[in-house]
mmCIF file of C-alpha atoms in Angstrom:
data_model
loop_
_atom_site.group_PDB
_atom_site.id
_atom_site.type_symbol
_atom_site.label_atom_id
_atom_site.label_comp_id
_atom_site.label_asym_id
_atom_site.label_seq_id
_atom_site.Cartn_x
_atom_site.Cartn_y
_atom_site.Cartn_z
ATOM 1 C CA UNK J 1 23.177 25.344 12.703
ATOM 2 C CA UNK J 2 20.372 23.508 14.321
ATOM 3 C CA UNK J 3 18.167 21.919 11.273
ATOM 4 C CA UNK J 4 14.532 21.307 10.971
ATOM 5 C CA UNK J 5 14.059 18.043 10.292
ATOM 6 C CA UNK J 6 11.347 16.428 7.850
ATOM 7 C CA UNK J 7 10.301 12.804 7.542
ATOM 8 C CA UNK J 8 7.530 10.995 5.961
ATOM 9 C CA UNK J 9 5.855 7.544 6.730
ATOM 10 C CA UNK J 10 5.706 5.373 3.158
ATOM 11 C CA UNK J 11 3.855 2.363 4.337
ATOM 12 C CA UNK J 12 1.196 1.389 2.306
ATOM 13 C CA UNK J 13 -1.040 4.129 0.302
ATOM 14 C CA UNK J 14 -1.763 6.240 3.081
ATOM 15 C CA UNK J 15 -3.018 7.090 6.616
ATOM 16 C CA UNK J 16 -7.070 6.600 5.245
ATOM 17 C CA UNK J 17 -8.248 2.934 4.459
ATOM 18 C CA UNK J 18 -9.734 4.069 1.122
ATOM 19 C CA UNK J 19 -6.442 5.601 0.315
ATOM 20 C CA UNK J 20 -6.057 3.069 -2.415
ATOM 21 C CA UNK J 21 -8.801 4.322 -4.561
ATOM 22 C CA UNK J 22 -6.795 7.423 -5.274
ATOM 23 C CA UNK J 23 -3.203 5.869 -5.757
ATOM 24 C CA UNK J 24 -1.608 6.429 -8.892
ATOM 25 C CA UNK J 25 -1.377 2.747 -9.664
ATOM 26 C CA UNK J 26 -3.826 -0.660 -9.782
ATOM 27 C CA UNK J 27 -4.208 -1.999 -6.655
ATOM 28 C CA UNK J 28 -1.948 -4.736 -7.208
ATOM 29 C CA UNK J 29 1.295 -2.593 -7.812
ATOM 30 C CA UNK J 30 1.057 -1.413 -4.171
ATOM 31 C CA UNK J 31 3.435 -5.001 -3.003
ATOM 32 C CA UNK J 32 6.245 -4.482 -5.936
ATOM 33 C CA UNK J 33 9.463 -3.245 -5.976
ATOM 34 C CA UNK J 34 8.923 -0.668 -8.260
ATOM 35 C CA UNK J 35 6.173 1.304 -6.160
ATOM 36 C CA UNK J 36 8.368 0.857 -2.967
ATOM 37 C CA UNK J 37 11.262 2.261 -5.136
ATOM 38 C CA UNK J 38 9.528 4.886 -6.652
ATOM 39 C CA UNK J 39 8.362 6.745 -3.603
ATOM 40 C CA UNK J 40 11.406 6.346 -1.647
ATOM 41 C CA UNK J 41 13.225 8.011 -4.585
ATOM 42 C CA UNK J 42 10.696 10.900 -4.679
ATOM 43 C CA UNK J 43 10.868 11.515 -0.888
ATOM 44 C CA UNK J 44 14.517 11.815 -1.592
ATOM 45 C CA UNK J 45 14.254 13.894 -4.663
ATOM 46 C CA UNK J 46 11.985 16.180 -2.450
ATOM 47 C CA UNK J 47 14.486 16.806 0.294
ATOM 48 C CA UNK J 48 12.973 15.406 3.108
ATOM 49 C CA UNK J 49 15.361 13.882 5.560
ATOM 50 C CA UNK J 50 13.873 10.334 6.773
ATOM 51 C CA UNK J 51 11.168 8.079 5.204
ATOM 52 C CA UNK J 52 9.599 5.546 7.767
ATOM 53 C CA UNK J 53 7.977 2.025 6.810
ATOM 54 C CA UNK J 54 5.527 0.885 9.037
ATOM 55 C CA UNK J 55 5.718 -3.021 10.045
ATOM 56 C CA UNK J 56 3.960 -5.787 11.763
ATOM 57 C CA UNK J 57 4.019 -9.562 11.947
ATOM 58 C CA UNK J 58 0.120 -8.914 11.971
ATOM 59 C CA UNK J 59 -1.618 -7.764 8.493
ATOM 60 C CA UNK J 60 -2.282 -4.192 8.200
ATOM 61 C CA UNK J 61 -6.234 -2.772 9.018
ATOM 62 C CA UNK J 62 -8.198 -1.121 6.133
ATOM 63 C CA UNK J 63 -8.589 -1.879 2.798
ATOM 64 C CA UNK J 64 -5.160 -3.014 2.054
ATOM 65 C CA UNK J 65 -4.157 -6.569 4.304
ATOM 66 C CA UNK J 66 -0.600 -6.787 2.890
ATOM 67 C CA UNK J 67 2.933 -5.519 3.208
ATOM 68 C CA UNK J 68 6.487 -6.401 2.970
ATOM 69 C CA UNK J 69 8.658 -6.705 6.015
ATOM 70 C CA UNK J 70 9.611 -2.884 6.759
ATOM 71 C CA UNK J 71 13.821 -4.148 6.857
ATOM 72 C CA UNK J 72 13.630 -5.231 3.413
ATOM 73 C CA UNK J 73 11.998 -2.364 1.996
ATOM 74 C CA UNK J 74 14.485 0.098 3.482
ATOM 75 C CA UNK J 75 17.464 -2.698 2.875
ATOM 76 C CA UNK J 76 16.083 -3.012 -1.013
ATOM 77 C CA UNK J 77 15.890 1.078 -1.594
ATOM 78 C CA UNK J 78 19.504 1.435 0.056
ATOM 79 C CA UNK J 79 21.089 0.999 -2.934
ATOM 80 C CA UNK J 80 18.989 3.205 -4.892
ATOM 81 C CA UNK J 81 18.977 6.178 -2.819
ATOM 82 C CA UNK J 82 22.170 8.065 -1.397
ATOM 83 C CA UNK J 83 20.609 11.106 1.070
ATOM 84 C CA UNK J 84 17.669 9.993 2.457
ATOM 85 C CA UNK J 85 17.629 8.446 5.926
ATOM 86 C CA UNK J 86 16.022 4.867 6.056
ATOM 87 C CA UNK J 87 13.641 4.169 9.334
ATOM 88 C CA UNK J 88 12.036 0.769 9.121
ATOM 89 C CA UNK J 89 9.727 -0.432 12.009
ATOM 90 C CA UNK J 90 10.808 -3.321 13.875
ATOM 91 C CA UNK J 91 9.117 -4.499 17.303
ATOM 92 C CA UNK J 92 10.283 -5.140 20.585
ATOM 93 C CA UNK J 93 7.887 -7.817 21.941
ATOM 94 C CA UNK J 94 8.480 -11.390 20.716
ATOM 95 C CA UNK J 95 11.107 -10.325 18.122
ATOM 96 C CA UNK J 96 14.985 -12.150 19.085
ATOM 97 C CA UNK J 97 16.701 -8.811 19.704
ATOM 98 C CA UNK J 98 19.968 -10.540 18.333
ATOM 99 C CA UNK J 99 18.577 -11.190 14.981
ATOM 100 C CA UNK J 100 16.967 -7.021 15.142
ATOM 101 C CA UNK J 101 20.678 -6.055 16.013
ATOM 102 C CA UNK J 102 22.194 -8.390 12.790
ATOM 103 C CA UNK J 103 19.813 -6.960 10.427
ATOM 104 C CA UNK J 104 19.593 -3.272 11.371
ATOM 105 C CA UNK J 105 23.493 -3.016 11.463
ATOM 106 C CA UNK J 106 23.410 -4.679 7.829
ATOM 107 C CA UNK J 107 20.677 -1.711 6.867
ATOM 108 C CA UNK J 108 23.368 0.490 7.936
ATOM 109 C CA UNK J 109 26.168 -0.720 5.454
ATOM 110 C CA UNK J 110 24.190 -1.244 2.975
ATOM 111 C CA UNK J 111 23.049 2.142 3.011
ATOM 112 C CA UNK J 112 26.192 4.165 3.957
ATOM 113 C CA UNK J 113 25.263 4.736 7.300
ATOM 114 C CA UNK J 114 21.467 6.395 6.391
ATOM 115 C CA UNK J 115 20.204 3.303 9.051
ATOM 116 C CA UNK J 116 17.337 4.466 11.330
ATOM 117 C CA UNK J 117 15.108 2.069 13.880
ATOM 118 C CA UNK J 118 11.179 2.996 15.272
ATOM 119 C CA UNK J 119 11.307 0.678 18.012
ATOM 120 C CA UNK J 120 7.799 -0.140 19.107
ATOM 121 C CA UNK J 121 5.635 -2.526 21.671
ATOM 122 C CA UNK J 122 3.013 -4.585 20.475
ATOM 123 C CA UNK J 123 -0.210 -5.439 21.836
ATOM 124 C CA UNK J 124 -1.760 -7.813 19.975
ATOM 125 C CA UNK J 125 -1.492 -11.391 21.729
ATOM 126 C CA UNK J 126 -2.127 -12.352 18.466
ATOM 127 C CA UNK J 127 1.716 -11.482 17.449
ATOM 128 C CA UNK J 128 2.740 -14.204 20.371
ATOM 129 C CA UNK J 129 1.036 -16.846 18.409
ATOM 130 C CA UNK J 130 3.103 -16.130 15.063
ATOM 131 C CA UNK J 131 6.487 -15.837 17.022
ATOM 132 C CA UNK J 132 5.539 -18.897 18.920
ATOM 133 C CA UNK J 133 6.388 -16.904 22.197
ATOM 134 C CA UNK J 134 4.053 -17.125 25.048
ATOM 135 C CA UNK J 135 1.559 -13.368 25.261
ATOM 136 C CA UNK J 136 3.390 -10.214 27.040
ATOM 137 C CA UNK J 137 0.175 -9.308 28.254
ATOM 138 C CA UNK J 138 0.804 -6.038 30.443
ATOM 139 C CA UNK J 139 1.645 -2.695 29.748
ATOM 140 C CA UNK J 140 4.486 -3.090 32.411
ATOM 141 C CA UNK J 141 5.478 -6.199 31.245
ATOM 142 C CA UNK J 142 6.075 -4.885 27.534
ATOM 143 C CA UNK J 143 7.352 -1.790 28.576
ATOM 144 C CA UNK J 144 10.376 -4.119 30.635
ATOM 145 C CA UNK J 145 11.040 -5.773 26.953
ATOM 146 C CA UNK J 146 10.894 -2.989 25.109
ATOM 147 C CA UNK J 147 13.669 -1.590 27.603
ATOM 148 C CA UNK J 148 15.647 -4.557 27.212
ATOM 149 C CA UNK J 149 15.365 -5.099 23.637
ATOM 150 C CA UNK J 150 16.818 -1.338 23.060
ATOM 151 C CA UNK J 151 19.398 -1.857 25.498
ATOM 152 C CA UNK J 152 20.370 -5.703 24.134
ATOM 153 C CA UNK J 153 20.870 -4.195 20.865
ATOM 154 C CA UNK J 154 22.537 -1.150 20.910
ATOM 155 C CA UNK J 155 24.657 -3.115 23.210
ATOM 156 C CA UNK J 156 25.501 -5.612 20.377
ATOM 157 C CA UNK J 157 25.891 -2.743 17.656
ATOM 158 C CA UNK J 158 29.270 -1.992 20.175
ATOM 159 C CA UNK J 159 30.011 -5.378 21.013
ATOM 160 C CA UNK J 160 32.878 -4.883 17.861
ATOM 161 C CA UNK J 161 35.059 -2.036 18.603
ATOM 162 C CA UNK J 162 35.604 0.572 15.238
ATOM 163 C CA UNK J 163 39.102 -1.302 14.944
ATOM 164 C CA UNK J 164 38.224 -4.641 15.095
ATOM 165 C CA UNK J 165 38.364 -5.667 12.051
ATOM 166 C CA UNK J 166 42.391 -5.808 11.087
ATOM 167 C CA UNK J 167 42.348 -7.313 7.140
ATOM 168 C CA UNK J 168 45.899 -8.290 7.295
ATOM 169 C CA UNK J 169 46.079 -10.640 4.554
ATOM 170 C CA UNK J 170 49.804 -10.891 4.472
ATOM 171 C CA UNK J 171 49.939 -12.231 7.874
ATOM 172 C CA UNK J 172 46.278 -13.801 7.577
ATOM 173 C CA UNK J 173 44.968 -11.797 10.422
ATOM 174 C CA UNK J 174 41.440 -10.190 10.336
ATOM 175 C CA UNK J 175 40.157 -9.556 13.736
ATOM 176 C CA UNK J 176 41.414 -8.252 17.286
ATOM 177 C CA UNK J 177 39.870 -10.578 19.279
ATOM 178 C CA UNK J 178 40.176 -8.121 22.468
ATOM 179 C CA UNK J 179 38.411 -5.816 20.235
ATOM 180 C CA UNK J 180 34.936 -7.996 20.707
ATOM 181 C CA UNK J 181 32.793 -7.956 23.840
ATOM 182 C CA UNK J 182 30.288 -10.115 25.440
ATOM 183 C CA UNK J 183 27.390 -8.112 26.135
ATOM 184 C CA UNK J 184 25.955 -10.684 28.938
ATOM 185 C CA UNK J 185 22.682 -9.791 28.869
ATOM 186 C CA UNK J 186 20.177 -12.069 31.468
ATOM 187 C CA UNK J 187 16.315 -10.485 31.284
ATOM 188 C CA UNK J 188 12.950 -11.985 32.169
ATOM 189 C CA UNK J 189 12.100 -13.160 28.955
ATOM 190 C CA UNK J 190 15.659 -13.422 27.156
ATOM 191 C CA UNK J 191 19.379 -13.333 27.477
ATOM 192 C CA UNK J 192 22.042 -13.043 24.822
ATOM 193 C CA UNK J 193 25.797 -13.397 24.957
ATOM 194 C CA UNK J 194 27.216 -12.094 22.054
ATOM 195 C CA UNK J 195 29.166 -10.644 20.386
ATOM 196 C CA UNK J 196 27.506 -9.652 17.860
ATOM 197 C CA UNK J 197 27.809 -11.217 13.952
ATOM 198 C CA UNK J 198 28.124 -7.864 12.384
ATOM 199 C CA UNK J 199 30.941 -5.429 12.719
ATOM 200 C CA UNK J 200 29.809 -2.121 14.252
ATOM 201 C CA UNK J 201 27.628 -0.069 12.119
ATOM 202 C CA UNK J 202 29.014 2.684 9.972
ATOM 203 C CA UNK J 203 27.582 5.026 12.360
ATOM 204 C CA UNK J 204 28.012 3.369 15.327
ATOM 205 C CA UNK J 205 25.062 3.411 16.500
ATOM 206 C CA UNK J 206 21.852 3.650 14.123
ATOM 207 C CA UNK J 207 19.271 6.319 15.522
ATOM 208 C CA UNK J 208 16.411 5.073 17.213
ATOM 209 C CA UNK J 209 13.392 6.036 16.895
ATOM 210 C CA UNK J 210 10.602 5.836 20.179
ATOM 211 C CA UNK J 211 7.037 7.398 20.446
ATOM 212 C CA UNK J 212 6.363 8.964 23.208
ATOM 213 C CA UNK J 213 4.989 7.053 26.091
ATOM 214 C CA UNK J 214 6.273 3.989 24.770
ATOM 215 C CA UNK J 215 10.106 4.296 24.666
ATOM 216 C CA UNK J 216 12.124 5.761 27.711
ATOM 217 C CA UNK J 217 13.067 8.956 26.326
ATOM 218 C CA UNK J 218 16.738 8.027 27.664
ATOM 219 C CA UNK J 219 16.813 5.343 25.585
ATOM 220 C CA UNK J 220 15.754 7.486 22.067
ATOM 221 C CA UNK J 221 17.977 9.513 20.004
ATOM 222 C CA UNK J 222 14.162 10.908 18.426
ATOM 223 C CA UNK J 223 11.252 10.580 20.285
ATOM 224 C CA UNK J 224 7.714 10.982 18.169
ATOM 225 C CA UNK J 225 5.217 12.949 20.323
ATOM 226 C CA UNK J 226 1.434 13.455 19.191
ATOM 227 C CA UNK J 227 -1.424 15.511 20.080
ATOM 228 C CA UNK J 228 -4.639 17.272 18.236
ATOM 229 C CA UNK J 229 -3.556 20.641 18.494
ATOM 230 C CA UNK J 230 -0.188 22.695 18.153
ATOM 231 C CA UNK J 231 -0.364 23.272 22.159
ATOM 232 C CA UNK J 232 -0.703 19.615 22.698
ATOM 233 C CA UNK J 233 1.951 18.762 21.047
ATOM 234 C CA UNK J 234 4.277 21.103 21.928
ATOM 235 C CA UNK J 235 2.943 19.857 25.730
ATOM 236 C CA UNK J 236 4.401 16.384 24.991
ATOM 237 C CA UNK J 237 7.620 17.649 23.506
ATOM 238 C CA UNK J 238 8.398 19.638 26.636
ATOM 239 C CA UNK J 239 7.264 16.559 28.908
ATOM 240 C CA UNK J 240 9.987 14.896 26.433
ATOM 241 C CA UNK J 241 12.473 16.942 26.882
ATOM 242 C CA UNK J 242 12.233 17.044 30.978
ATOM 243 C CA UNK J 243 12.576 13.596 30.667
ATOM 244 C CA UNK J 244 15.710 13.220 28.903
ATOM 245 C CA UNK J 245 14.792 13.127 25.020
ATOM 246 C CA UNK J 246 17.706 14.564 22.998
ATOM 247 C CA UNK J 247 15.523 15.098 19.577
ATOM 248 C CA UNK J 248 11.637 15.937 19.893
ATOM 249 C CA UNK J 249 9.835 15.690 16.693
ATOM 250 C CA UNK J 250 6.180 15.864 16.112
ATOM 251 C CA UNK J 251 3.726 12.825 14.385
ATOM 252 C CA UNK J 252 1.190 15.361 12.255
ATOM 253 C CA UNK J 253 -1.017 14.068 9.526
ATOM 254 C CA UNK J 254 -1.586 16.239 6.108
ATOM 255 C CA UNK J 255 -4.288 16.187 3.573
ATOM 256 C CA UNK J 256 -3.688 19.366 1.421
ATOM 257 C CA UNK J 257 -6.112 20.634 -1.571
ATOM 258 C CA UNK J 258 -5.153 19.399 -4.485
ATOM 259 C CA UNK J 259 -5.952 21.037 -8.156
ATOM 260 C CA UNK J 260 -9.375 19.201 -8.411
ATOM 261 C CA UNK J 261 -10.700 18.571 -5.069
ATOM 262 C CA UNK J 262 -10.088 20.829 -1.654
ATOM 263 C CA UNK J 263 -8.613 18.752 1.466
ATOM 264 C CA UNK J 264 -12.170 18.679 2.624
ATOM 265 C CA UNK J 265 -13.605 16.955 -0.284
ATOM 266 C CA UNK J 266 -11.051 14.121 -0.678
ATOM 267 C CA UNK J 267 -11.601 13.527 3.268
ATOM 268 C CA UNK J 268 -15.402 13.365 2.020
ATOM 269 C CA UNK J 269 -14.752 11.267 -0.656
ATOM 270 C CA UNK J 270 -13.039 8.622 1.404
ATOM 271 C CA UNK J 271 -14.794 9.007 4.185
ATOM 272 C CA UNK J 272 -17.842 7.499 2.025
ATOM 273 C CA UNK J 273 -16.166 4.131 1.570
ATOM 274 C CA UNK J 274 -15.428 4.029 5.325
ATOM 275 C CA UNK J 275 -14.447 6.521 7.734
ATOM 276 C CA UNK J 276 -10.744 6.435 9.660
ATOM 277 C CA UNK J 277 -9.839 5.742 12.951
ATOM 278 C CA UNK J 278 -8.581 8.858 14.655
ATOM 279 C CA UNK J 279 -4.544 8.576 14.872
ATOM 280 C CA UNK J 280 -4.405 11.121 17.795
ATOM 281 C CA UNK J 281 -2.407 13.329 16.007
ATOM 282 C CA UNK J 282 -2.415 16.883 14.515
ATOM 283 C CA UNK J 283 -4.049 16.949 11.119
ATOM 284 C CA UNK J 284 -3.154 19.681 8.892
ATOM 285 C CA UNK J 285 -6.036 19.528 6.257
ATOM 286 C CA UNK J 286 -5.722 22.716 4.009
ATOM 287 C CA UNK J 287 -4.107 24.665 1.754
ATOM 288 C CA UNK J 288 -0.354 23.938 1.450
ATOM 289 C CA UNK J 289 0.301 27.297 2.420
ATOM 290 C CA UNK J 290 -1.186 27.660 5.431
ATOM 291 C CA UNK J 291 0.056 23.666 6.314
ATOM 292 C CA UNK J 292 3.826 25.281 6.150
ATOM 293 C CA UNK J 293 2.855 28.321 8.714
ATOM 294 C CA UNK J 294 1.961 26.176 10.972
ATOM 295 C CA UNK J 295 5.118 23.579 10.453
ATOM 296 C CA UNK J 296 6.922 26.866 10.840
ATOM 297 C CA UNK J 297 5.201 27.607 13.947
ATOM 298 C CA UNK J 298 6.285 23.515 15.306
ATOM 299 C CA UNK J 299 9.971 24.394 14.343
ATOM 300 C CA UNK J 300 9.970 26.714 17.052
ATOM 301 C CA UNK J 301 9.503 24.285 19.713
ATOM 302 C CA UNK J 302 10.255 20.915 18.200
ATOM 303 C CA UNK J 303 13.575 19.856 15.795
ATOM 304 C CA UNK J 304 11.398 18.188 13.280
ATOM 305 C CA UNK J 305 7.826 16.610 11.697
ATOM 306 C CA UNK J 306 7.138 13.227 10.704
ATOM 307 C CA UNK J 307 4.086 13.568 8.444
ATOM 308 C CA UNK J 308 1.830 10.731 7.685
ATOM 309 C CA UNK J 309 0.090 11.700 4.169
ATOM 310 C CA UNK J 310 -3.633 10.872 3.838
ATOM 311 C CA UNK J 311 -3.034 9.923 0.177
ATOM 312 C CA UNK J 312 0.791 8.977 -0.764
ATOM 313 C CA UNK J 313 0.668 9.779 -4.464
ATOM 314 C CA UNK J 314 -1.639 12.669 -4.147
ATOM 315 C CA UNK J 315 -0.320 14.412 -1.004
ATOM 316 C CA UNK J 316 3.359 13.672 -1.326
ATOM 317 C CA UNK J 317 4.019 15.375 -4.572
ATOM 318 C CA UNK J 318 2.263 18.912 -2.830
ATOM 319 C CA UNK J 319 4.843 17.915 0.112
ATOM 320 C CA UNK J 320 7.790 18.116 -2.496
ATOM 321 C CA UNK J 321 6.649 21.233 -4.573
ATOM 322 C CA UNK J 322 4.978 23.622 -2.212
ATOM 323 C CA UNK J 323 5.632 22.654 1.788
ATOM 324 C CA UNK J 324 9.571 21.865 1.517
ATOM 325 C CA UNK J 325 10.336 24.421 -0.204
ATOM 326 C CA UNK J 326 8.459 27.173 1.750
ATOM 327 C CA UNK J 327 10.417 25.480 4.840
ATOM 328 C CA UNK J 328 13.685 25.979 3.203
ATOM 329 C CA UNK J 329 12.764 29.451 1.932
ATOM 330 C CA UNK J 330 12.511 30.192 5.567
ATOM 331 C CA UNK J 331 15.802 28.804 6.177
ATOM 332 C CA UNK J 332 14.688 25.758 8.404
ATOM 333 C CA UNK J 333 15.466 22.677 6.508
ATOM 334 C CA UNK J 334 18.219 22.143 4.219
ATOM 335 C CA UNK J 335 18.739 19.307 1.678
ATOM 336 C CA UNK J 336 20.917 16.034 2.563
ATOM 337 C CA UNK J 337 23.650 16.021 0.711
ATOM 338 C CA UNK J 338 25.562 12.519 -0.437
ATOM 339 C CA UNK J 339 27.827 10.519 1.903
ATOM 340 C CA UNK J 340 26.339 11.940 4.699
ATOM 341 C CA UNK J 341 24.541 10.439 7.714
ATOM 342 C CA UNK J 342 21.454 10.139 9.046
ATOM 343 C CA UNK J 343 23.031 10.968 12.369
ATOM 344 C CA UNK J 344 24.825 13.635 10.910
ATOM 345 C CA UNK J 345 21.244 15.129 8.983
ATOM 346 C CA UNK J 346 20.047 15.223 12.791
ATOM 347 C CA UNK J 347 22.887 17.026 14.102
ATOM 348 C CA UNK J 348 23.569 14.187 16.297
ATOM 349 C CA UNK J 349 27.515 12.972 16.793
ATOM 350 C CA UNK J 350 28.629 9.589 16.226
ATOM 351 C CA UNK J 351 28.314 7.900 19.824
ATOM 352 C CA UNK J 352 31.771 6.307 21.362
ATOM 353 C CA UNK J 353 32.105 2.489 21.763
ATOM 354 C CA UNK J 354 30.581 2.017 25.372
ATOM 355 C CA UNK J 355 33.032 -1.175 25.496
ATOM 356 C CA UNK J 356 36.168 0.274 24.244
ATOM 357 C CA UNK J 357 37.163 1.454 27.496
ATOM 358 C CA UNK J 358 37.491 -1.957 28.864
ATOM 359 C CA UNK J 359 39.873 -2.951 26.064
#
């Protein structure tokens, strides 16, 4: 059965810069534990399959300048949650792919194989400075490292074979040592050896995660396309597909009425403290019921959404008791269920070792 899929992004209160005003606790809750905790756990509790968490070395724009690195949110809520797949945001410029392998295969243990990556470029020479790294100044040039960096790690998340690791305590023998692999990697701005310094993740390989236009499609298990309108997007996902993408799944923005104020009057609201940059994507701004028609009408040409919530605490709770449901009502989506995958949620099979052969 092919499944809808639905994820939501969780980083900070929300897509609009005023978002903050309208959060369900002080502004100085947002950077604790508990908040992170708390709307992972209702994500999950609402059925949706993946939650994102935005990152950068960079402070965020708007209102709110802080976060916490996007691995140790989703490595903190792994032990809290048990369906819900966890999708941090790590970059591919400057960052050691090595280190991006090590601690995206420990997000995968530590959450029973729910591990997830959004692999992204980034722009800002500024990043250089704090990673010490000289600028990656052209779009070329970062789109070579973010090709590299994909292929360096998922290259080190096989460099240990499934059976590598023996635990023979009688005879004191732990590894097969011709189960490990150099992966040998020489690029233009890095090379690594290996192996890696984690066994191979529970699933192998975590999914990655690419948007559009800056991942090879090839290279994605999901690729994130945008666009303003439902034919846009569905544009992109075919481009997608033709060029190799295995899951398509749209990037759509939602601000739904809520009991006091219409979508229309919390965008007014916020917009008087300072209006948002345009994210390029579809906005659904209405009723909840009309926001799952046209979700239905995506699942027709896509496999899933990845909705970005103009308010987290006032939005996502609408999410969980009006838009899933209607979506599983019409048989699209269906609820993870414990000690499975995110792979598996995806419908995607656990990859083979692309060293074992050479064993």
């Amino acid at each position: 059965m092919t499944v809808f899929a639905v994820g939501i992004e969780l980083d900070g209160e929300g897509t609009h810069p005023a978002a903050w005003r309208r959060s369900s606790h002080r502004p100085d809750q947002l950077l604790t534990g508990k908040t992170v905790r708390d709307r992972v756990a209702a994500a999950e509790n609402a059925g949706f399959t993946f939650a994102t968490f935005d990152d950068s070395i960079l402070p965020p724009s708007g209102d709110v300048v802080g976060r916490i690195d996007a691995v140790s949110r989703a490595s903190y809520v792994a032990a809290t949650t048990s369906t819900i797949g966890l999708v941090p945001v790590v970059g591919t410029t400057y960052a050691e792919p090595f280190d991006t392998s090590s601690q995206l295969a420990t997000l995968d243990y530590s959450s029973r194989g729910r591990g997830g990556w959004l692999a992204v470029p980034v722009e800002d020479e500024a990043a250089a400075k704090a990673w010490g790294r000289a600028p990656v100044a052209t779009e070329s040039a970062r789109q070579q490292e973010q090709r590299d960096s994909v292929t360096v790690v998922t290259d080190l998340w096989d460099s240990w074979e499934d059976d590598a690791v023996v635990r023979d305590y009688l005879s004191g023998r732990f590894l097969e040592r011709d189960r490990l692999h150099y992966v040998n990697f020489e690029g233009d701005t890095f090379s690594v050896k290996g192996p890696a310094i984690v066994p191979r993740p529970p699933q192998g390989q975590l999914v990655v995660f690419g948007r559009y236009g800056e991942i090879d499609p090839r290279q994605a298990d999901v690729v994130l396309v945008s666009g303003d309108s439902v034919e846009a997007v569905t544009q992109s996902a075919a481009k997608a597909r033709d060029e190799g993408a295995s899951l398509v799944v749209a990037e759509v923005d939602v601000a739904f009425d809520t009991p006091n104020l219409s979508a229309a009057q919390r965008l007014i609201e916020l917009n008087s403290h300072g209006k948002a940059v345009d994210s390029g994507r579809l906005l659904l701004a209405a009723d909840p019921g009309e926001a799952a028609v046209v979700l239905r009408e995506l699942a027709g040409h896509l496999d899933g959404v990845h909705v970005h919530a103009l308010v987290i605490d006032e939005d996502l709770p609408v999410l969980a008791k009006f838009v899933l449901p209607a979506l599983s009502k019409a048989g699209l989506t269906r609820r993870p269920v414990p000690g499975s995958t995110l792979r598996g949620n995806l419908g995607l099979q656990r990859p083979a070792n692309r060293f074992a052969h050479s064993s």
